[in-house]
CSV table of C-alpha atoms in Angstrom, one decimal:
chain,number,residue,atom,x,y,z
Q,292,MET,CA,110.5,59.2,60.1
Q,293,ILE,CA,109.8,61.2,63.8
Q,294,VAL,CA,111.6,60.5,66.1
Q,295,ALA,CA,109.9,61.2,70.2
Q,296,HIS,CA,112.5,61.5,73.0
Q,297,ALA,CA,112.7,64.6,75.6
Q,298,THR,CA,116.5,65.8,77.0
Q,299,LYS,CA,115.6,65.5,80.7
Q,300,CYS,CA,116.3,61.5,79.2
Q,301,GLU,CA,120.4,60.6,79.8
Q,302,SER,CA,121.3,59.4,76.7
Q,303,PHE,CA,119.4,62.6,74.1
Q,304,LEU,CA,122.4,63.1,73.2
Q,305,PRO,CA,124.4,60.6,72.8
Q,306,ASP,CA,121.1,59.4,70.4
Q,307,LEU,CA,121.0,62.1,68.7
Q,308,ARG,CA,125.2,61.5,67.3
Q,309,ARG,CA,123.0,58.1,66.3
Q,310,ILE,CA,120.0,59.4,64.7
Q,311,ALA,CA,122.5,61.9,62.7
Q,312,THR,CA,124.7,59.2,61.7
Q,313,ALA,CA,122.1,57.8,60.5
Q,314,ALA,CA,120.9,60.7,58.8
Q,315,ALA,CA,124.1,60.5,56.7
Q,316,GLU,CA,123.8,57.4,55.5
Q,317,TRP,CA,120.4,56.6,54.6
Q,318,ALA,CA,119.9,59.7,52.4
Q,319,ASP,CA,116.9,58.2,51.1
Q,320,ILE,CA,115.0,58.5,55.3
Q,321,ARG,CA,114.6,62.0,56.3
Q,322,PHE,CA,115.0,61.9,60.5
Q,323,MET,CA,113.5,64.3,62.4
Q,324,VAL,CA,112.9,64.3,66.3
Q,325,LEU,CA,109.6,65.5,68.8
Q,326,LEU,CA,110.6,66.6,72.3
Q,327,SER,CA,106.8,66.3,73.6
Q,328,ASP,CA,107.8,66.4,77.3
Q,329,SER,CA,106.8,69.5,79.0
Q,330,ALA,CA,110.8,69.3,80.3
Q,331,ASP,CA,111.2,70.4,77.0
Q,332,ALA,CA,108.1,72.5,76.5
Q,333,GLY,CA,110.6,75.8,75.0
Q,334,ASN,CA,113.4,77.2,76.0
Q,335,ARG,CA,114.4,77.2,72.9
Q,336,GLU,CA,117.3,79.1,74.0
Q,337,SER,CA,118.7,77.9,76.3
Q,338,LEU,CA,118.3,73.9,74.9
Q,339,ALA,CA,120.4,75.3,71.5
Q,340,ASP,CA,123.2,76.4,73.6
Q,341,ASP,CA,122.9,72.7,75.5
Q,342,ILE,CA,122.9,70.6,71.6
Q,343,GLY,CA,123.6,73.4,69.4
Q,344,ASN,CA,122.5,73.4,66.2
Q,345,ASP,CA,124.6,71.9,63.6
Q,346,TRP,CA,122.2,68.5,63.4
Q,347,SER,CA,121.2,67.4,59.8
Q,348,PHE,CA,117.9,67.2,60.5
Q,349,PRO,CA,115.1,69.2,62.4
Q,350,ILE,CA,114.2,69.2,66.5
Q,351,LEU,CA,111.0,69.8,66.6
Q,352,ILE,CA,109.9,71.2,69.8
Q,353,ASP,CA,106.2,70.0,71.5
Q,354,ARG,CA,105.1,72.9,73.3
Q,355,SER,CA,101.5,72.0,73.9
Q,356,GLN,CA,102.3,68.2,73.8
Q,357,ILE,CA,99.7,67.4,71.6
Q,358,ILE,CA,101.1,66.5,68.5
Q,359,GLY,CA,102.4,63.8,70.1
Q,360,ALA,CA,99.9,62.2,72.1
Q,361,SER,CA,98.2,62.4,68.6
Q,362,LEU,CA,101.0,61.1,67.8
Q,363,GLY,CA,100.2,58.2,70.8
Q,364,PHE,CA,104.2,59.2,72.2
Q,365,GLU,CA,104.4,58.2,75.6
Q,366,GLN,CA,108.4,57.0,75.8
Q,367,ALA,CA,112.3,57.7,74.0
Q,368,GLY,CA,112.4,55.9,70.3
Q,369,GLU,CA,108.8,55.6,70.1
Q,370,ALA,CA,108.5,55.8,66.0
Q,371,VAL,CA,107.2,56.7,63.1
Q,372,VAL,CA,107.6,56.4,59.5
Q,373,ALA,CA,105.6,57.6,57.0
Q,374,ASP,CA,105.5,57.4,53.7
Q,375,PRO,CA,105.3,60.5,52.2
Q,376,LEU,CA,103.2,59.4,48.3
Q,377,THR,CA,100.8,58.4,50.4
Q,378,TRP,CA,101.3,59.4,54.0
Q,379,ARG,CA,100.4,55.6,55.1
Q,380,ALA,CA,102.7,54.8,58.4
Q,381,SER,CA,105.6,52.2,57.0
Q,382,TYR,CA,105.9,51.6,60.8
Q,383,VAL,CA,105.0,52.4,63.8
Q,384,GLY,CA,107.5,51.1,66.7
Q,385,THR,CA,108.1,51.7,70.3
Q,386,ARG,CA,111.6,50.6,70.1
Q,387,PHE,CA,113.4,52.3,67.6
Q,388,LEU,CA,116.1,53.9,70.0
Q,389,SER,CA,117.6,49.9,70.4
Q,390,PHE,CA,117.2,48.7,66.4
Q,391,LEU,CA,119.0,52.1,65.3
Q,392,ALA,CA,121.8,51.2,68.1
Q,393,GLU,CA,122.1,47.8,67.3
Q,394,ALA,CA,122.2,48.3,63.3
Q,395,LEU,CA,125.1,51.1,63.9
Q,396,ARG,CA,127.5,47.9,65.7
Q,397,ASP,CA,126.5,50.5,69.0
Q,398,ASP,CA,124.9,48.8,72.9
Q,399,PRO,CA,121.2,49.4,72.2
Q,400,THR,CA,120.8,49.1,75.9
Q,401,ALA,CA,122.8,52.6,76.5
Q,402,THR,CA,119.8,54.0,74.2
Q,403,GLY,CA,117.1,56.7,75.9
Q,404,THR,CA,114.0,53.4,75.6
Q,405,ASP,CA,112.8,52.9,79.3
Q,406,CYS,CA,113.1,57.0,79.1
Q,407,TYR,CA,109.4,57.9,79.7
Q,408,LEU,CA,107.8,61.8,78.5
Q,409,ASP,CA,105.4,63.5,80.6
Q,410,VAL,CA,102.5,62.8,78.4
Q,411,PRO,CA,100.1,65.7,80.6
Q,412,GLY,CA,96.7,64.4,81.8
Q,413,VAL,CA,93.2,65.3,80.2
Q,414,PRO,CA,91.8,67.2,82.9
Q,415,GLU,CA,87.4,68.2,82.6
Q,416,ILE,CA,87.2,70.9,80.9
Q,417,SER,CA,83.9,73.1,80.4
Q,418,TYR,CA,82.6,74.6,77.8
Q,419,ARG,CA,81.2,77.3,79.0
Q,420,LYS,CA,84.1,78.2,81.4
Q,421,ASP,CA,87.2,77.2,79.5
Q,422,ILE,CA,86.2,77.0,75.4
Q,423,VAL,CA,83.6,80.1,75.0
Q,424,PRO,CA,85.7,82.6,76.0
Q,425,LEU,CA,88.6,80.8,74.5
Q,426,LEU,CA,87.2,81.0,71.7
Q,427,ALA,CA,85.2,84.9,71.3
Q,428,ASN,CA,89.5,85.9,72.5
Q,429,LYS,CA,90.7,84.3,70.3
Q,430,CYS,CA,88.8,83.4,66.7
Q,431,VAL,CA,85.4,84.6,66.7
Q,432,THR,CA,86.5,88.2,65.8
Q,433,CYS,CA,86.8,87.2,62.8
Q,434,HIS,CA,84.3,84.2,63.2
Q,435,ARG,CA,80.9,85.8,63.6
Q,436,LEU,CA,78.1,86.9,61.5
Q,437,GLY,CA,79.3,89.4,58.3
Q,438,GLY,CA,83.0,88.8,59.8
Q,439,ALA,CA,86.5,87.8,57.9
Q,440,GLY,CA,85.9,84.2,58.6
Q,441,PRO,CA,84.1,81.5,55.6
Q,442,TRP,CA,81.8,80.3,58.7
Q,443,ALA,CA,80.2,81.8,62.3
Q,444,MET,CA,80.6,80.7,65.5
Q,445,THR,CA,77.0,81.0,66.7
Q,446,ASP,CA,76.5,78.1,69.0
Q,447,TYR,CA,77.3,75.2,71.1
Q,448,THR,CA,76.1,73.3,67.4
Q,449,VAL,CA,78.1,75.2,65.1
Q,450,ILE,CA,81.1,74.5,67.3
Q,451,ARG,CA,80.9,70.8,67.9
Q,452,GLY,CA,80.6,71.1,64.1
Q,453,PHE,CA,83.6,72.1,62.7
Q,454,ALA,CA,85.4,70.2,65.7
Q,455,PRO,CA,86.9,67.7,63.5
Q,456,MET,CA,88.8,71.1,61.6
Q,457,ILE,CA,89.7,73.0,63.6
Q,458,ARG,CA,91.4,69.9,65.8
Q,459,GLU,CA,93.8,69.8,62.5
Q,460,VAL,CA,93.7,73.7,61.7
Q,461,VAL,CA,95.2,74.7,65.7
Q,462,ARG,CA,97.6,70.9,65.3
Q,463,THR,CA,99.0,72.1,62.1
Q,464,LYS,CA,99.3,75.9,63.1
Q,465,ARG,CA,97.1,77.6,60.5
Q,466,MET,CA,94.5,78.6,62.4
Q,467,PRO,CA,94.3,81.2,64.5
Q,468,PRO,CA,97.1,82.8,61.8
Q,469,TRP,CA,99.8,83.9,62.8
Q,470,ARG,CA,103.4,83.4,62.3
Q,471,ALA,CA,106.2,85.4,64.5
Q,472,ASP,CA,108.2,83.8,66.4
Q,473,PRO,CA,107.8,83.7,69.6
Q,474,LEU,CA,111.3,84.6,71.2
Q,475,PHE,CA,111.5,87.4,69.1
Q,476,GLY,CA,109.8,90.4,70.2
Q,477,GLU,CA,106.1,90.5,71.9
Q,478,PHE,CA,102.8,92.4,69.6
Q,479,ALA,CA,100.1,93.7,70.8
Q,480,ASN,CA,98.1,92.1,67.8
Q,481,ASP,CA,98.9,88.8,67.9
Q,482,ARG,CA,96.5,86.2,67.8
Q,483,SER,CA,98.5,82.8,68.6
Q,484,LEU,CA,97.5,80.4,70.9
Q,485,SER,CA,99.5,79.8,73.6
Q,486,PRO,CA,100.3,75.7,74.0
Q,487,HIS,CA,98.3,75.6,76.9
Q,488,GLU,CA,95.6,77.1,75.3
Q,489,ALA,CA,96.2,75.3,72.0
Q,490,ARG,CA,96.5,71.6,74.0
Q,491,ARG,CA,93.3,72.9,76.1
Q,492,LEU,CA,91.2,73.3,73.1
Q,493,VAL,CA,92.7,69.9,71.3
Q,494,GLN,CA,92.0,68.2,74.3
Q,495,TRP,CA,88.1,69.1,74.6
Q,496,ILE,CA,87.7,68.0,71.1
Q,497,GLU,CA,89.1,64.8,71.9
Q,498,ALA,CA,86.4,63.9,74.7
Q,499,GLY,CA,83.8,64.3,72.5
Q,500,ALA,CA,83.3,67.6,72.3
Q,501,PRO,CA,81.1,67.5,75.7
Q,502,HIS,CA,78.9,70.8,76.7
Q,503,ASN,CA,78.5,69.4,80.3
Q,504,GLY,CA,76.2,72.2,81.4
Q,505,ASN,CA,72.7,73.8,80.6
Q,506,GLY,CA,72.0,77.5,80.7
Q,507,GLU,CA,72.7,79.9,78.3
Q,508,ASP,CA,75.2,79.7,75.2
Q,509,ALA,CA,77.1,82.1,76.4
Q,510,LEU,CA,78.6,82.1,72.4
Q,511,GLN,CA,75.5,82.2,70.9
Q,512,GLY,CA,75.2,85.4,73.4
Q,513,ASP,CA,78.3,87.0,72.1
Q,514,GLN,CA,77.4,87.0,68.1
Q,515,VAL,CA,76.4,90.1,67.1
Q,516,ALA,CA,76.2,91.0,63.4
Q,517,VAL,CA,79.6,93.1,63.1
Q,518,SER,CA,78.8,96.6,61.7
Q,519,GLU,CA,80.8,97.7,58.9
Q,520,TRP,CA,83.0,99.9,61.0
Q,521,SER,CA,84.6,97.7,63.5
Q,522,LEU,CA,86.4,100.9,64.9
Q,523,GLY,CA,83.1,102.3,65.3
Q,524,THR,CA,81.6,105.6,63.7
Q,525,PRO,CA,83.9,107.0,60.7
Q,526,ASP,CA,84.4,110.7,60.2
Q,527,LEU,CA,85.2,110.1,57.4
Q,528,VAL,CA,84.1,108.0,54.5
Q,529,VAL,CA,85.7,107.7,51.2
Q,530,ASP,CA,83.8,105.3,48.0
Q,531,ILE,CA,86.8,104.0,46.1
Q,532,PRO,CA,86.2,104.3,42.3
Q,533,GLU,CA,84.2,101.4,40.7
Q,534,TYR,CA,86.0,98.7,39.1
Q,535,GLU,CA,85.0,95.5,36.3
Q,536,VAL,CA,86.4,92.9,38.0
Q,537,PRO,CA,86.8,90.1,35.1
Q,538,ALA,CA,86.2,86.7,35.6
Q,539,ARG,CA,89.5,85.9,34.6
Q,540,GLY,CA,92.7,86.4,33.3
Q,541,ILE,CA,95.2,89.0,35.6
Q,542,VAL,CA,94.6,92.9,36.8
Q,543,ALA,CA,97.1,95.6,36.2
Q,544,TYR,CA,97.4,97.5,39.4
Q,545,ARG,CA,95.0,100.0,39.4
Q,546,TYR,CA,95.7,103.6,40.7
Q,547,PRO,CA,92.4,105.7,41.5
Q,548,THR,CA,92.7,109.2,43.3
Q,549,VAL,CA,89.7,110.7,45.5
Q,550,LYS,CA,90.2,114.1,45.7
Q,551,ASN,CA,89.8,114.8,49.9
Q,552,PRO,CA,86.6,116.3,50.2
Q,553,LEU,CA,87.1,118.6,53.7
Q,554,ASP,CA,87.9,121.5,53.7
Q,555,ARG,CA,89.6,121.6,56.3
Q,556,ASP,CA,93.3,119.9,57.8
Q,557,VAL,CA,92.7,116.5,59.4
Q,558,TRP,CA,94.7,114.5,61.9
Q,559,VAL,CA,94.5,111.0,60.7
Q,560,ARG,CA,94.3,108.7,63.5
Q,561,GLY,CA,93.4,105.3,61.7
Q,562,ILE,CA,92.2,104.2,58.6
Q,563,GLU,CA,89.3,101.2,57.6
Q,564,ILE,CA,89.3,99.6,53.9
Q,565,ALA,CA,85.8,97.7,53.3
Q,566,PRO,CA,86.6,95.4,50.2
Q,567,GLY,CA,82.8,95.7,48.3
Q,568,ASP,CA,84.1,92.1,47.0
Q,569,ARG,CA,86.5,90.2,49.4
Q,570,LEU,CA,87.3,87.8,46.9
Q,571,ALA,CA,88.2,89.4,44.2
Q,572,LEU,CA,90.6,92.2,46.1
Q,573,HIS,CA,93.8,91.3,47.4
Q,574,HIS,CA,94.6,94.4,48.8
Q,575,ALA,CA,94.7,98.1,48.9
Q,576,LEU,CA,96.7,100.3,49.8
Q,577,VAL,CA,95.9,104.5,49.9
Q,578,ALA,CA,98.2,107.5,50.6
Q,579,VAL,CA,98.3,111.6,50.5
Q,580,ASP,CA,99.6,112.4,46.8
Q,581,GLY,CA,99.5,115.9,47.1
Q,582,SER,CA,100.6,116.4,43.0
Q,583,GLY,CA,97.6,114.4,42.0
Q,584,ASP,CA,99.5,112.3,39.9
Q,585,GLY,CA,98.1,108.3,40.5
Q,586,GLY,CA,101.1,106.2,39.9
Q,587,PRO,CA,102.8,103.8,41.9
Q,588,ALA,CA,105.8,106.5,43.2
Q,589,SER,CA,103.0,108.0,45.4
Q,590,VAL,CA,101.4,105.2,46.9
Q,591,SER,CA,105.7,104.1,48.1
Q,592,SER,CA,105.9,107.8,49.6
Q,593,ILE,CA,106.5,108.7,53.5
Q,594,GLY,CA,102.7,109.9,54.2
Q,595,SER,CA,101.5,106.4,53.0
Q,596,LEU,CA,98.1,106.1,55.4
Q,597,GLY,CA,97.9,102.4,55.3
Q,598,GLY,CA,96.2,99.6,53.3
Q,599,TYR,CA,94.1,97.1,53.1
Q,600,ALA,CA,95.0,93.4,53.6
Q,601,PRO,CA,93.4,89.6,53.9
Q,602,GLY,CA,93.8,89.3,57.3
Q,603,ASP,CA,94.6,93.3,58.6
Q,604,PRO,CA,91.1,95.2,57.3
Q,605,VAL,CA,92.0,98.1,59.9
Q,606,LEU,CA,95.1,100.6,61.0
Q,607,GLN,CA,94.5,101.7,64.0
Q,608,TYR,CA,98.0,104.8,64.8
Q,609,PRO,CA,99.5,104.8,68.1
Q,610,ARG,CA,97.2,107.1,70.7
Q,611,ASN,CA,99.1,109.8,70.5
Q,612,ALA,CA,100.7,109.8,67.0
Q,613,GLY,CA,98.3,110.2,63.2
Q,614,VAL,CA,99.5,111.6,59.7
Q,615,LEU,CA,98.2,115.0,57.7
Q,616,LEU,CA,95.1,114.9,55.7
Q,617,PRO,CA,95.5,118.0,54.2
Q,618,ALA,CA,92.1,119.8,52.8
Q,619,GLY,CA,92.1,119.3,49.2
Q,620,ALA,CA,94.9,116.7,48.1
Q,621,VAL,CA,94.4,114.3,46.5
Q,622,LEU,CA,94.1,110.5,48.1
Q,623,THR,CA,95.7,107.1,45.4
Q,624,PHE,CA,94.9,103.9,46.0
Q,625,GLN,CA,96.5,100.8,44.8
Q,626,MET,CA,94.1,98.2,43.6
Q,627,HIS,CA,95.5,94.7,43.2
Q,628,TYR,CA,92.1,92.0,41.8
Q,629,THR,CA,92.2,88.8,41.3
Q,630,PRO,CA,89.9,87.6,39.5
Q,631,TYR,CA,87.8,84.0,40.5
Q,632,GLY,CA,85.9,83.0,37.3
Q,633,ARG,CA,82.8,85.7,38.6
Q,634,ALA,CA,82.3,88.8,37.0
Q,635,VAL,CA,82.4,91.6,39.7
Q,636,THR,CA,81.9,95.0,40.2
Q,637,ASP,CA,84.0,95.9,43.3
Q,638,ARG,CA,82.8,98.6,45.3
Q,639,SER,CA,85.5,99.2,47.9
Q,640,ARG,CA,84.9,102.6,50.9
Q,641,VAL,CA,87.8,103.3,53.0
Q,642,ALA,CA,86.8,104.8,56.9
Q,643,PHE,CA,89.2,107.8,57.6
Q,644,TYR,CA,89.3,108.4,61.4
Q,645,SER,CA,90.2,111.5,63.1
Q,646,HIS,CA,92.2,113.2,66.1
Q,647,ASP,CA,90.3,115.9,68.2
Q,648,GLU,CA,93.7,118.0,68.0
Q,649,PRO,CA,96.9,117.4,67.1
Q,650,PRO,CA,99.0,114.5,67.9
Q,651,ALA,CA,102.2,114.4,69.4
Q,652,ARG,CA,104.1,112.6,66.5
Q,653,VAL,CA,103.4,112.7,63.2
Q,654,MET,CA,103.7,109.0,61.8
Q,655,ARG,CA,105.8,108.1,58.6
Q,656,VAL,CA,106.0,105.0,57.1
Q,657,ALA,CA,109.3,104.0,55.5
Q,658,MET,CA,109.1,101.4,52.3
Q,659,LEU,CA,112.7,99.0,52.5
Q,660,ALA,CA,111.7,97.6,48.6
Q,661,ASN,CA,114.8,95.3,47.3
Q,662,THR,CA,113.8,95.3,43.4
Q,663,GLY,CA,116.3,93.8,42.5
Q,664,ILE,CA,115.9,90.4,43.1
Q,665,ARG,CA,116.3,87.6,41.5
Q,666,ILE,CA,115.2,84.5,43.1
Q,667,PRO,CA,116.8,81.0,41.3
Q,668,ALA,CA,114.6,78.5,39.6
Q,669,TYR,CA,114.6,75.8,42.3
Q,670,ALA,CA,116.3,77.8,44.8
Q,671,LYS,CA,115.0,75.7,48.0
Q,672,SER,CA,116.0,78.5,50.0
Q,673,HIS,CA,117.4,82.1,48.4
Q,674,ARG,CA,117.8,85.0,50.6
Q,675,GLU,CA,118.0,88.8,49.8
Q,676,THR,CA,118.4,92.0,52.6
Q,677,ILE,CA,117.7,95.3,52.3
Q,678,SER,CA,118.4,97.6,54.7
Q,679,ARG,CA,117.8,102.0,56.1
Q,680,ALA,CA,119.6,103.4,58.4
Q,681,PHE,CA,118.4,106.1,61.1
Q,682,HIS,CA,120.0,108.9,61.4
Q,683,ARG,CA,117.6,110.7,64.3
Q,684,SER,CA,116.4,108.8,66.6
Q,685,VAL,CA,113.3,107.2,66.5
Q,686,LEU,CA,110.6,105.1,68.1
Q,687,ILE,CA,109.1,102.2,65.9
Q,688,TYR,CA,105.2,101.0,66.1
Q,689,SER,CA,105.0,98.0,63.5
Q,690,LEU,CA,106.9,95.9,61.1
Q,691,LEU,CA,105.3,94.3,57.8
Q,692,PRO,CA,106.8,92.5,55.8
Q,693,HIS,CA,105.8,91.2,51.6
Q,694,ALA,CA,105.8,88.5,49.5
Q,695,HIS,CA,104.5,86.6,47.3
Q,696,TYR,CA,103.7,83.2,46.5
Q,697,ARG,CA,107.5,82.1,47.1
Q,698,GLY,CA,107.9,84.0,50.1
Q,699,LYS,CA,109.6,81.1,53.3
Q,700,ALA,CA,110.4,82.8,56.4
Q,701,SER,CA,111.5,86.9,56.8
Q,702,GLU,CA,113.3,89.3,59.9
Q,703,PHE,CA,113.5,92.3,60.7
Q,704,ARG,CA,117.2,92.7,62.5
Q,705,ALA,CA,118.5,96.5,64.0
Q,706,ILE,CA,122.4,96.8,64.0
Q,707,TYR,CA,123.2,99.2,65.9
Q,708,PRO,CA,125.0,102.3,66.7
Q,709,ASP,CA,128.0,99.4,69.0
Q,710,GLY,CA,127.8,96.9,66.6
Q,711,SER,CA,124.9,94.7,68.8
Q,712,GLU,CA,122.4,93.3,67.4
Q,713,GLU,CA,118.4,93.0,67.9
Q,714,VAL,CA,116.0,91.0,66.2
Q,715,LEU,CA,113.0,92.8,66.1
Q,716,LEU,CA,110.7,90.3,64.2
Q,717,SER,CA,111.2,87.3,62.5
Q,718,VAL,CA,108.6,85.5,60.0
Q,719,PRO,CA,110.0,81.1,59.6
Q,720,LYS,CA,106.7,80.5,57.9
Q,721,TYR,CA,105.6,83.5,55.6
Q,722,ASP,CA,102.2,82.5,54.4
Q,723,PHE,CA,101.3,84.9,51.4
Q,724,ASN,CA,97.3,85.0,52.6
Q,725,TRP,CA,97.5,86.4,55.6
Q,726,GLN,CA,100.0,90.0,55.3
Q,727,THR,CA,99.9,90.6,58.4
Q,728,ASN,CA,101.3,94.6,59.7
Q,729,TYR,CA,103.4,93.0,63.6
Q,730,VAL,CA,102.4,96.1,65.9
Q,731,LEU,CA,104.3,95.6,68.7
Q,732,ARG,CA,103.2,96.1,72.4
Q,733,GLU,CA,105.2,98.8,73.1
Q,734,PRO,CA,107.2,100.6,70.8
Q,735,LYS,CA,110.7,100.7,70.4
Q,736,VAL,CA,113.3,103.5,70.8
Q,737,LEU,CA,116.0,102.5,68.1
Q,738,SER,CA,119.3,105.1,68.7
Q,739,ALA,CA,120.4,107.3,65.8
Q,740,GLY,CA,122.4,106.0,64.0
Q,741,THR,CA,120.6,102.4,63.9
Q,742,ARG,CA,120.0,100.0,61.1
Q,743,ILE,CA,117.6,97.8,60.3
Q,744,VAL,CA,118.3,95.0,57.9
Q,745,HIS,CA,115.2,93.4,56.4
Q,746,THR,CA,115.0,90.0,54.8
Q,747,THR,CA,113.3,87.1,52.9
Q,748,TRP,CA,113.9,84.3,52.9
Q,749,TRP,CA,112.2,82.0,49.4
Q,750,ASP,CA,110.8,78.5,48.0
Q,751,ASN,CA,111.3,78.2,44.3
Q,752,SER,CA,111.3,74.3,44.9
Q,753,SER,CA,109.0,71.9,43.7
Q,754,GLU,CA,107.9,71.3,47.0
Q,755,ASN,CA,106.5,74.5,47.4
Q,756,LEU,CA,103.2,73.7,46.3
Q,757,GLY,CA,102.0,77.6,46.0
Q,758,ASN,CA,105.0,77.8,43.9
Q,759,PRO,CA,103.4,78.7,40.0
Q,760,ASP,CA,106.4,78.1,37.9
Q,761,PRO,CA,110.4,76.0,40.2
Q,762,GLY,CA,111.9,75.9,36.7
Q,763,THR,CA,112.0,79.8,36.0
Q,764,GLU,CA,114.2,82.5,37.8
Q,765,VAL,CA,111.8,85.0,39.3
Q,766,ARG,CA,112.7,88.6,39.4
Q,767,TRP,CA,110.5,92.1,41.1
Q,768,GLY,CA,106.8,92.4,39.8
Q,769,PHE,CA,103.9,93.7,40.7
Q,770,GLN,CA,101.8,89.9,39.9
Q,771,SER,CA,101.1,87.3,42.3
Q,772,SER,CA,103.2,84.5,40.1
Q,773,ASP,CA,106.5,88.0,40.2
Q,774,GLU,CA,107.9,88.3,43.2
Q,775,MET,CA,107.9,91.5,45.7
Q,776,MET,CA,110.5,92.0,48.6
Q,777,ILE,CA,109.7,94.9,50.8
Q,778,GLY,CA,109.6,95.6,54.3
Q,779,TRP,CA,107.0,98.1,55.9
Q,780,ILE,CA,108.2,99.7,59.3
Q,781,THR,CA,105.5,102.6,61.2
Q,782,PHE,CA,108.2,104.9,62.9
Q,783,SER,CA,108.2,108.7,64.2
Q,784,TYR,CA,110.9,110.7,65.4
Q,785,ILE,CA,111.9,111.4,69.2
Q,786,ASN,CA,112.5,114.8,68.7
Q,787,GLU,CA,110.2,116.8,65.9
């Protein structure tokens, strides 16, 4: 059951208490409260201070106000009851809070039923002036000719045809793929839509996606076939040894090696891996391995150069930082393939971009891995942690959490020498399909003695539709049906 409300209503807190009482008595009904008016458009911290966090049901903040609008909510107390087996509405009413008060032998006139929400009107929205710039900024990077998206946003006709799908993925926040909690940190590669952008795009689609104008389609003019390399012409391209991926089965991680073909040392400022087959290659990591032995240990070394995962094929280091690639060194790759029903040959490549002069800072990678994880069968929210203390002052550049199908949420928290704490990154809805490296907008200075605690939660229950087997205890393993707990941190020492 979803019940509409607003903090501006005088009866807000009493109504929450009524709902809490009903939720405790009627255990077969799952209650949720949706705050969908402009007064509640988003300060979660002040909301938590006002009402606390100890409620037995979710309180959802509809910052864009598109969810409340899609449900037709206009005033507090309106409710929708849905059957989770059929997803059909079994009740839609405007005076649920009054009925609830009567059922609890309370005063039905003391509810917020007559408190109206601040539902925004629908402004005139221009395809050319409003929608095209939004799509070009947040969507076309992937949804273009030769891009990673499954279809290209080539012109208005295509956008209008896909409009219902666009509305759905925006309302459910599946797209653009960004999972960081906006309450913690600012990130240079933030792909998310602002509440205003999401509301404007959905309102335009629900108005019929009008073109409202003539002239050149600016979106069509922006469509240029994607070059193989996003960062321009590389300084070095290395072919990763090809691999015959079978049509079915489980493929063990591959660790091919390639000798650096350069006869001089170079400082790398960024890499990009072009997958030979995007469907077969789940991820690839590349490291400098002076021993040439290959294998897992070398890829987890401090000299890791980065890698590829869906959504993040490019790793561009901070402007004044780099990683040394010595002449004659061996490049070791970790290649994870997932067969998809057709035998293919993967011929992936990696491009290197180098500094003209040695950079001021050496970029390093710390891998926080908890290989001792044990996730109980049917556990809905199992938690594990791993930490690392920095004994020297550092600059933190980016954070990347990694788990598999059962991954539910992730967090990086700094614990400072004085005992104070700060959340650097919170990913409350982890998605295995999007392995995002969260790049801080400004490098974070951590003083010597700071400890970073990386926490991951897993959902090993049957409610997790991606769970391969909820009835088994899960431990660390390299296949996606196993689990992992890794937190990658890119950093440099301040005094080096």
